[in-house]
XYZ file of C-alpha atoms in Angstrom:
471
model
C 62.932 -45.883 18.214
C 62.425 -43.489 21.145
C 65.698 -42.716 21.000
C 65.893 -41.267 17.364
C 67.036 -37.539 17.428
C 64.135 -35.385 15.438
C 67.764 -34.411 12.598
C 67.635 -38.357 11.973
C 63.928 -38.417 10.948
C 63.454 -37.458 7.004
C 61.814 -35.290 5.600
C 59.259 -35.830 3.214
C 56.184 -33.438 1.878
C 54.330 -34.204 5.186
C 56.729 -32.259 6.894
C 54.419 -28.876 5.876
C 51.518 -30.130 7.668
C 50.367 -30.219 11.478
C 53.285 -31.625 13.179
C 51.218 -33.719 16.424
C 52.776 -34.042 19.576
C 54.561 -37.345 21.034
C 52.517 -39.304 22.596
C 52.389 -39.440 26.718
C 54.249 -42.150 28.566
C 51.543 -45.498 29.143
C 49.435 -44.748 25.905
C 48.764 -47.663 24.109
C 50.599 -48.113 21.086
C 48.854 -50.316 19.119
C 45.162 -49.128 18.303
C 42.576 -51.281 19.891
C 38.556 -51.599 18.194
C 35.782 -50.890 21.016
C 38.083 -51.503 23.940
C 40.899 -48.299 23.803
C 41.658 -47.573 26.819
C 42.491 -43.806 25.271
C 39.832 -41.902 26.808
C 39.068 -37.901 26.652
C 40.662 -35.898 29.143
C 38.419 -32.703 28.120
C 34.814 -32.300 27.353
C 34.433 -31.267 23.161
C 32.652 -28.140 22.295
C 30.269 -28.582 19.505
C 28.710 -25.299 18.060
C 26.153 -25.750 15.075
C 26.946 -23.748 12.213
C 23.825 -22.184 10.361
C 23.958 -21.108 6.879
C 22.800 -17.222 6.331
C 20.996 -15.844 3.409
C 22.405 -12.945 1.981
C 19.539 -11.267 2.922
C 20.227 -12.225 6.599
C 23.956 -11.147 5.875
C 23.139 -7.438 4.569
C 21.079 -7.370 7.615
C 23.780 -8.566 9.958
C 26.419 -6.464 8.303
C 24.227 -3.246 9.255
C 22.874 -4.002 12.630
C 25.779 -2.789 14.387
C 24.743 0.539 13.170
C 22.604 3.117 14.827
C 20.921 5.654 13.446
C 23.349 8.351 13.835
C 26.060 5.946 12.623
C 23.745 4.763 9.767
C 22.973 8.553 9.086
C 26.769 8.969 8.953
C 27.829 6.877 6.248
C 24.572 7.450 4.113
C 26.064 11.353 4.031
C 29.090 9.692 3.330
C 27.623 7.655 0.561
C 25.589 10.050 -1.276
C 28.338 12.172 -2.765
C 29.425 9.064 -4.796
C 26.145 8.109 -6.712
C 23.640 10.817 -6.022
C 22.484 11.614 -9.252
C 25.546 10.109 -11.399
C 26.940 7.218 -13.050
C 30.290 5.709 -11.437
C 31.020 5.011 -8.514
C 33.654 3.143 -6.096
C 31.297 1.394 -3.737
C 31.331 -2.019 -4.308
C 27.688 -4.321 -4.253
C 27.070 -6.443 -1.374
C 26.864 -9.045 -3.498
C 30.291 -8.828 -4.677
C 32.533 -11.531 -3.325
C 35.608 -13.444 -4.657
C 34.326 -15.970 -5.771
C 31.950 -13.780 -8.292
C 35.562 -12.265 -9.560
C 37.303 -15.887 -9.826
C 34.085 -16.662 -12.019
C 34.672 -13.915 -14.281
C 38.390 -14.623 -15.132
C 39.747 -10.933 -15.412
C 41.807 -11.422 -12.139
C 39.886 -7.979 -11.104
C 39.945 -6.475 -13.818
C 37.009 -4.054 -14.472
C 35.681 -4.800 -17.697
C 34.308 -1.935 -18.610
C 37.619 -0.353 -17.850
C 39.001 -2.345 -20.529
C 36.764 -1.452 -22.920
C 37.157 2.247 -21.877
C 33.829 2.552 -20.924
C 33.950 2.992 -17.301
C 31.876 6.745 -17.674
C 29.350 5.062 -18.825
C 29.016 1.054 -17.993
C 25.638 -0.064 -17.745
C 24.048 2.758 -19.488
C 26.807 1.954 -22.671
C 24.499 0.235 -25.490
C 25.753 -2.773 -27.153
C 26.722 -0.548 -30.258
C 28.715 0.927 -27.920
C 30.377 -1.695 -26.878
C 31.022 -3.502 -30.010
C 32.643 -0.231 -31.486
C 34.924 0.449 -28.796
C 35.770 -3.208 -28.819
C 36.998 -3.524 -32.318
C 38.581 -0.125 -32.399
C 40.478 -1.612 -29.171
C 41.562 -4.421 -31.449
C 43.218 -2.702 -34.250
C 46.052 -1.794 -31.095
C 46.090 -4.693 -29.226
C 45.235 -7.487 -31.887
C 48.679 -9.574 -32.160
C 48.562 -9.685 -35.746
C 48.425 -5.608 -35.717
C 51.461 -5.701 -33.662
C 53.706 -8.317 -35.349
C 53.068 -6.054 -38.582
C 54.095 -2.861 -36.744
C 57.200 -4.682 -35.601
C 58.111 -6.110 -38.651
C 57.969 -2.521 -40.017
C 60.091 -1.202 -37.301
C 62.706 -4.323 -37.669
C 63.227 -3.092 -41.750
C 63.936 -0.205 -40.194
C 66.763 -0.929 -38.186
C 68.541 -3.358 -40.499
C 68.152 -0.079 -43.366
C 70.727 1.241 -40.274
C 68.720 3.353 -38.508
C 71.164 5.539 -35.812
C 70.059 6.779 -32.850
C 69.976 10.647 -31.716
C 73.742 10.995 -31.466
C 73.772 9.428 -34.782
C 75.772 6.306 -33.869
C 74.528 3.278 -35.821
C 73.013 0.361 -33.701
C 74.957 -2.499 -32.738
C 74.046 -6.268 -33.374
C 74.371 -6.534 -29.095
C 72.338 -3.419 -29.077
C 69.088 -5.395 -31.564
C 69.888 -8.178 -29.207
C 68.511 -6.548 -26.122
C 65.738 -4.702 -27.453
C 64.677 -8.234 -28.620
C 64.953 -9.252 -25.310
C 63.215 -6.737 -24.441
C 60.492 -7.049 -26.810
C 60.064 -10.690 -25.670
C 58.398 -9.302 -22.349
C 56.504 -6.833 -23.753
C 54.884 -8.823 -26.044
C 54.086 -11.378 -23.240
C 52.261 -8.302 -21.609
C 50.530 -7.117 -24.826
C 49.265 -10.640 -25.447
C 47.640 -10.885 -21.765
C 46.087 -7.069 -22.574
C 44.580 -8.781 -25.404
C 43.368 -11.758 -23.741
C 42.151 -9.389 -21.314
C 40.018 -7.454 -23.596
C 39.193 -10.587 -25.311
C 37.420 -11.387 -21.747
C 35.408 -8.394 -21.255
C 34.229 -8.702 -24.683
C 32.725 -12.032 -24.244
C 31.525 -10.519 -20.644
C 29.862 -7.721 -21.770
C 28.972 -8.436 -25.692
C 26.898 -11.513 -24.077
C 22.863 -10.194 -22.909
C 23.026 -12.655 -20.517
C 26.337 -12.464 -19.218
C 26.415 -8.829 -19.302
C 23.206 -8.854 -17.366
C 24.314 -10.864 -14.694
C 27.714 -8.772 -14.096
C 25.965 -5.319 -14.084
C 23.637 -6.659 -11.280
C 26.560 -7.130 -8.818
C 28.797 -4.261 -10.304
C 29.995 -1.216 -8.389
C 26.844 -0.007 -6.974
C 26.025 1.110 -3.406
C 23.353 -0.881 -2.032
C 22.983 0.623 1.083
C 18.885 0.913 2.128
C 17.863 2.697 4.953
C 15.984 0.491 7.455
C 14.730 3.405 9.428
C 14.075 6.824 9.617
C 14.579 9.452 12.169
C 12.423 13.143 11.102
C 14.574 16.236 11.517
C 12.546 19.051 11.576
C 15.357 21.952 11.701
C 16.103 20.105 8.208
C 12.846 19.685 6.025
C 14.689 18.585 3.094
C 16.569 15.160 5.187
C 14.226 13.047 4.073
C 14.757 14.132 0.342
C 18.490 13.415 1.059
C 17.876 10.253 2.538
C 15.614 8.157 0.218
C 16.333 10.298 -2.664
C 20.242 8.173 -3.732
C 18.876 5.008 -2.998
C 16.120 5.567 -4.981
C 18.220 6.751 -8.043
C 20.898 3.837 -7.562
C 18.161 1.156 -7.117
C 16.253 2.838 -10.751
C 19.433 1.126 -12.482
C 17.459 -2.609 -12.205
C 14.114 -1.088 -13.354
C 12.309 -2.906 -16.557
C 10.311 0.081 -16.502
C 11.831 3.235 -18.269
C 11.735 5.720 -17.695
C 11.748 5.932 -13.854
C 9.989 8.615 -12.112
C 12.203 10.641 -9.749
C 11.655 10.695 -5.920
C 10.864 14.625 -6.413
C 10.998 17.407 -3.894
C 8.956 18.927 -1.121
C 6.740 21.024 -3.980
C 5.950 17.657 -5.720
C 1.990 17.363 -6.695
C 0.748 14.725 -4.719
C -0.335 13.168 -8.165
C 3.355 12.787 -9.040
C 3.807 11.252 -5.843
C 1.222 8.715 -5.765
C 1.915 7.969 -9.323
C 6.122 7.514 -8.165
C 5.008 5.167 -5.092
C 2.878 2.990 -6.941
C 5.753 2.630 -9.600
C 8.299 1.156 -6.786
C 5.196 -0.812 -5.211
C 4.898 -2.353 -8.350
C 8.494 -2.458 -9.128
C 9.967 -5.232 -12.394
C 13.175 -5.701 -12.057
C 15.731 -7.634 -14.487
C 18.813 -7.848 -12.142
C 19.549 -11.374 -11.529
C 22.104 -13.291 -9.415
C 23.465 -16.188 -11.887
C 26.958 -15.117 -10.928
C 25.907 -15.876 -7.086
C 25.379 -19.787 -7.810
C 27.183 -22.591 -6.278
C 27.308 -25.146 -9.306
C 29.468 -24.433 -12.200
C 27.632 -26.168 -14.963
C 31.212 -26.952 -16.768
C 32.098 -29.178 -13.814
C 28.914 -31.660 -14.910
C 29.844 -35.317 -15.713
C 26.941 -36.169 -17.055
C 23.899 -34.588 -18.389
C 21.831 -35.681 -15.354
C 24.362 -34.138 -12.995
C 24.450 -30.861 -15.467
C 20.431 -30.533 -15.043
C 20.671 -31.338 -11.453
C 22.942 -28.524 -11.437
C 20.811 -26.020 -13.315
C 17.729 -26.533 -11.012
C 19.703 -25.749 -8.155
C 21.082 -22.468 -9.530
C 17.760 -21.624 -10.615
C 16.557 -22.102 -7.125
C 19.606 -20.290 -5.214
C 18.966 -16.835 -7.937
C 15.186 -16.862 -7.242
C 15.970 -16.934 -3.649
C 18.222 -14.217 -3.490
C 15.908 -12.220 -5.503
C 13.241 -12.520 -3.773
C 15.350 -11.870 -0.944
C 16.378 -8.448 -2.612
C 12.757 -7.466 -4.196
C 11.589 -8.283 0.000
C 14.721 -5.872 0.663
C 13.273 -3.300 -1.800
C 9.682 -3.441 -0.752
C 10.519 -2.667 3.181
C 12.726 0.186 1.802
C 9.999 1.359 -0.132
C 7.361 1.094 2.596
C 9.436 3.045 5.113
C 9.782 5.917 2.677
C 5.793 5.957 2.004
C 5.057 5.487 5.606
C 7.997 8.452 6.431
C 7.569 10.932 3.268
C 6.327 14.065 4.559
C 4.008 14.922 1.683
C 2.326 11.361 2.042
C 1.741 12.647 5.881
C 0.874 16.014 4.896
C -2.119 14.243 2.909
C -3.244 11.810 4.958
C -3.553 14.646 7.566
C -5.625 16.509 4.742
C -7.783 13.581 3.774
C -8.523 13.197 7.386
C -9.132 16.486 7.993
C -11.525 16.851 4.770
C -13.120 13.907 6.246
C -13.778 15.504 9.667
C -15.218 18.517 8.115
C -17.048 16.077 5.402
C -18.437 14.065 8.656
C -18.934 17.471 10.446
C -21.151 19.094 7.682
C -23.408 15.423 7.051
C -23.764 15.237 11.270
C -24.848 19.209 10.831
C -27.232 18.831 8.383
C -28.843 15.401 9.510
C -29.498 17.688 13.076
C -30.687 20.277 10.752
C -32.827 17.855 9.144
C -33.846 16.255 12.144
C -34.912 19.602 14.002
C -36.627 20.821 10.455
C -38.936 17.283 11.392
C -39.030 17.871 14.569
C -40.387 21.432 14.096
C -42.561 20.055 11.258
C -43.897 17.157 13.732
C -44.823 19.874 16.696
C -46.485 22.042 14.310
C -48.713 18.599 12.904
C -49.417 18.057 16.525
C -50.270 21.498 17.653
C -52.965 21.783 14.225
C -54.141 18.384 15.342
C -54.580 19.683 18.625
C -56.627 22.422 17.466
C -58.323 20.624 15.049
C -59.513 17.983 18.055
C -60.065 21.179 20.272
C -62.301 23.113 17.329
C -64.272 19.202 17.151
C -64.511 18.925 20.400
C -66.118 22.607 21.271
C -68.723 21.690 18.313
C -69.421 18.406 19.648
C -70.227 19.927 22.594
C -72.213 23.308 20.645
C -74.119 20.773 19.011
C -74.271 18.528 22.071
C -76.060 21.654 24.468
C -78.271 22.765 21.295
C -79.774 18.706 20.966
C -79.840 19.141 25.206
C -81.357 22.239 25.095
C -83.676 21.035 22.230
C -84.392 17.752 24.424
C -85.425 19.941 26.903
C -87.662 22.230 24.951
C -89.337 19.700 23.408
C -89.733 17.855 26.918
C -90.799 21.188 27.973
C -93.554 21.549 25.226
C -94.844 17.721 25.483
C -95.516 18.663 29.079
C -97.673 22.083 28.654
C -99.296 19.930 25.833
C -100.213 16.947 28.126
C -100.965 19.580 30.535
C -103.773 21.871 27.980
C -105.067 18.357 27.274
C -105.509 17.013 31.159
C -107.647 20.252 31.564
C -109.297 20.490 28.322
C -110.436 16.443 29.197
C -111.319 18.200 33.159
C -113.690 20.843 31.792
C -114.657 18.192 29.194
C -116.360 16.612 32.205
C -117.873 19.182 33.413
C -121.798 18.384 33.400
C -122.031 22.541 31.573
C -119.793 21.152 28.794
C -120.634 17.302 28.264
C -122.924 18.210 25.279
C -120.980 20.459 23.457
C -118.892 18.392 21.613
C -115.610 15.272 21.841
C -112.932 16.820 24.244
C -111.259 13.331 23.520
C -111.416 13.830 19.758
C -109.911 17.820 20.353
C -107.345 16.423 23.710
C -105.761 14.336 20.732
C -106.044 16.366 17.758
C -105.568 20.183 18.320
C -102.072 22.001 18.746
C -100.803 22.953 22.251
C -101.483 26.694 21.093
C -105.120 25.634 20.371
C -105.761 24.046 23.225
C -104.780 26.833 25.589
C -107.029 29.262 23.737
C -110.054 27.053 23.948
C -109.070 25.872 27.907
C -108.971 30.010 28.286
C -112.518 30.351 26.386
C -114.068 27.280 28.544
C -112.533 28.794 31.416
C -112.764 32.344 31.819
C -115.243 33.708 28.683
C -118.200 33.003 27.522
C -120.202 30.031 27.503
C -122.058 30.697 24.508
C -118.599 31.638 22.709
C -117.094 28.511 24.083
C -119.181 26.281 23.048
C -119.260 27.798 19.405
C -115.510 27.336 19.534
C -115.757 23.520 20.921
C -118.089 22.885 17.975
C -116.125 25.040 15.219
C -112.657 22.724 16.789
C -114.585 19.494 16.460
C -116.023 20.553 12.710
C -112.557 21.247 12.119
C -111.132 18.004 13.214
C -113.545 15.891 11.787
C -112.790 17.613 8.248
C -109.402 17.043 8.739
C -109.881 13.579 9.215
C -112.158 13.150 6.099
């Protein structure tokens, strides 16, 4: 067998796969179950494979990118869809597999319908006119009638420009001809046939206009150049427009300029912070619900689909919402107020912190001037507690003074009393007791210095006098 020559072996349909090499003198020829003595002669590499989202794919596809690169090809990009309709930048999310599912072997089917100005902004009136006036050229019917026209013609024996009459080998190969062109005609029709049932479809037309030619570029970051106030605008401005395409929403406010009202603004943001959009990914899907066997496997199918497009759009709307975020967080007239707010709430703080010192020094002042009136107040009580305090002292003392003299007259007026010259004239106890301090002094001067006789007429007149009183 070894000896065969590699011309005697046949050859069969294996002969287009992997070819392996002989096997090495000593290896076992037979195989042998949990005792081969075929052992490897290498260690294997094993690398795990990880499947990426397409999120994680548009991120990996621009990470190689810096910003001057990524500033680069958005310059590049804007000319083709600033403000306009058609452009040649495919979608991300445009693969082959999206075109095998469509069945137009790349054909663009708006293209076909001669609507390519205007694709997804084309209404479905416009689409169903241009479709049937499309038909009345490339309908076979249409065309077997023209050619049955032009073959009356001929046999009538039409002649040509030199005015030579046709020959029968002559009909022969224009009919061969016409064979291929009608083979071409028919796959036009087909063709249009396609795009009709594409784009005359909601649904279907939906899905295709959220993965046709658009550029879905989205900065991811973004690098201020003063000596060019209006890069920002230029920036976030196309992507902006492009993205406006998927909005529920119409109709879309506009990114603006540099003189925008910050109304505008605020009223644009919160738009794309609360952005609805209707682009879908059913073309994206793994399952092709035609392939089912049963109904089972055809629902099994359907939940899966359902569960791949919500999770590339919610991929894309998380997409969106960063791109959105780093153009509030970078737009220059969102800055521009925030550094107004701030600074009307500095002043706001600054004129409530000046008025509460105002306020607290008006107290203050208010408080010193309570305590300086009490102060006076306490001083003007205190000098006429004391006025008051030397006039009941100095009336203490007067009266002290007078009880004195008056105890005094009376110790004399009771001495003379007991005088043996004045014992009969009358009650010096009765007079010591009863008579004024005044009194007694005039009748202690009478007793004392005048006349007896006059003194005694006094003692008596005092003690009449007393006595009266008494009665």
């Amino acid at each position: 067998r070894e000896k065969k020559s590699a011309s005697t072996q046949p050859h069969m349909a294996v002969a287009t796969l992997l070819l392996l090499p002989p096997p090495k003198e000593g290896s076992p020829t037979e195989p042998t179950c949990y005792g081969s003595p075929a052992k490897a002669v290498a260690k294997k590499e094993v690398r795990q494979v990880s499947t990426l989202s397409l999120q994680e794919t548009l991120l990996q596809s621009q990470s190689h990118l810096n910003q001057d690169d990524l500033d680069e090809v958005e310059e590049e990009e804007r000319d083709d869809e600033e403000y306009g309709i058609q452009t040649t930048k495919k979608s991300y999310y445009w693969t082959k597999e999206v075109e095998e599912k469509l069945g137009l072997g790349g054909a663009d089917p708006y293209g076909l319908l001669q609507l390519e100005d205007k694709r997804w902004r084309a209404t479905p009136e416009e689409i169903r006119k241009s479709y049937r006036r499309l038909v009345l050229t490339l309908h076979p019917d249409k065309k077997d009638t023209k050619k049955a026209s032009g073959a009356r013609q001929n046999a009538d024996g039409e002649t040509d420009e030199l005015g030579v009459t046709a020959s029968p080998a002559d009909n022969s190969t224009r009919e061969g001809g016409g064979e291929e062109s009608e083979g071409e005609e028919d796959a036009d029709f087909k063709l249009l046939s396609a795009a009709w049932e594409l784009l005359g479809n909601t649904e279907q037309r939906r899905a295709f206009d959220s993965v046709d030619y658009i550029n879905d570029y989205l900065p991811e970051r973004h690098r201020p150049k003063p000596e060019k106030p209006d890069h920002f605008f230029r920036n976030f401005g196309p992507p902006f427009t492009r993205q406006s395409k998927f909005s529920i929403d119409q109709p879309v406010p506009q990114l603006g300029d540099a003189n925008t009202p910050y109304e505008e603004v605020a009223r644009f943001y919160r738009f794309w912070q609360n952005f609805r959009s209707w682009r879908e990914f059913t073309l994206l899907t793994e399952h092709d619900l035609t392939q089912a066997e049963d109904r089972e496997e055809r629902r099994w199918m359907m939940r899966n689909n359902k569960n791949q497009c919500a999770r590339i759009k919610k991929d894309e709307a998380a997409r969106l919402g960063n791109f959105v975020a780093l153009a509030y967080e970078s737009d220059p007239r969102i800055q521009m107020h925030r550094e107004q707010v701030q600074r009307a709430k500095e002043q706001q703080k600054a004129a409530r912190d000046a008025a509460l010192r105002a306020e607290r020094e008006q107290q203050n002042a208010e408080a010193e001037a309570r305590a300086v009136a009490e102060r006076e107040q306490q001083a003007a009580v205190e000098a006429e507690r004391q006025i008051h305090a030397e006039e009941r002292a100095a009336s203490k003392r007067e009266k002290e003074k007078a009880r004195s003299a008056l105890k005094k007259a009376r110790k004399e007026l009771r001495t003379l009393g007991e005088e043996e010259r004045w014992k009969a004239s009358g009650d010096f106890e009765l007079l010591a007791a009863s008579l004024n301090l005044d009194q007694l002094r005039e009748l202690v001067a009478l007793m004392s210095n005048g006349d007896e006789n006059v003194a005694r007429t006094a003692v008596k007149s005092a003690v009449q006098q007393v006595l009266n009183s008494t009665h």
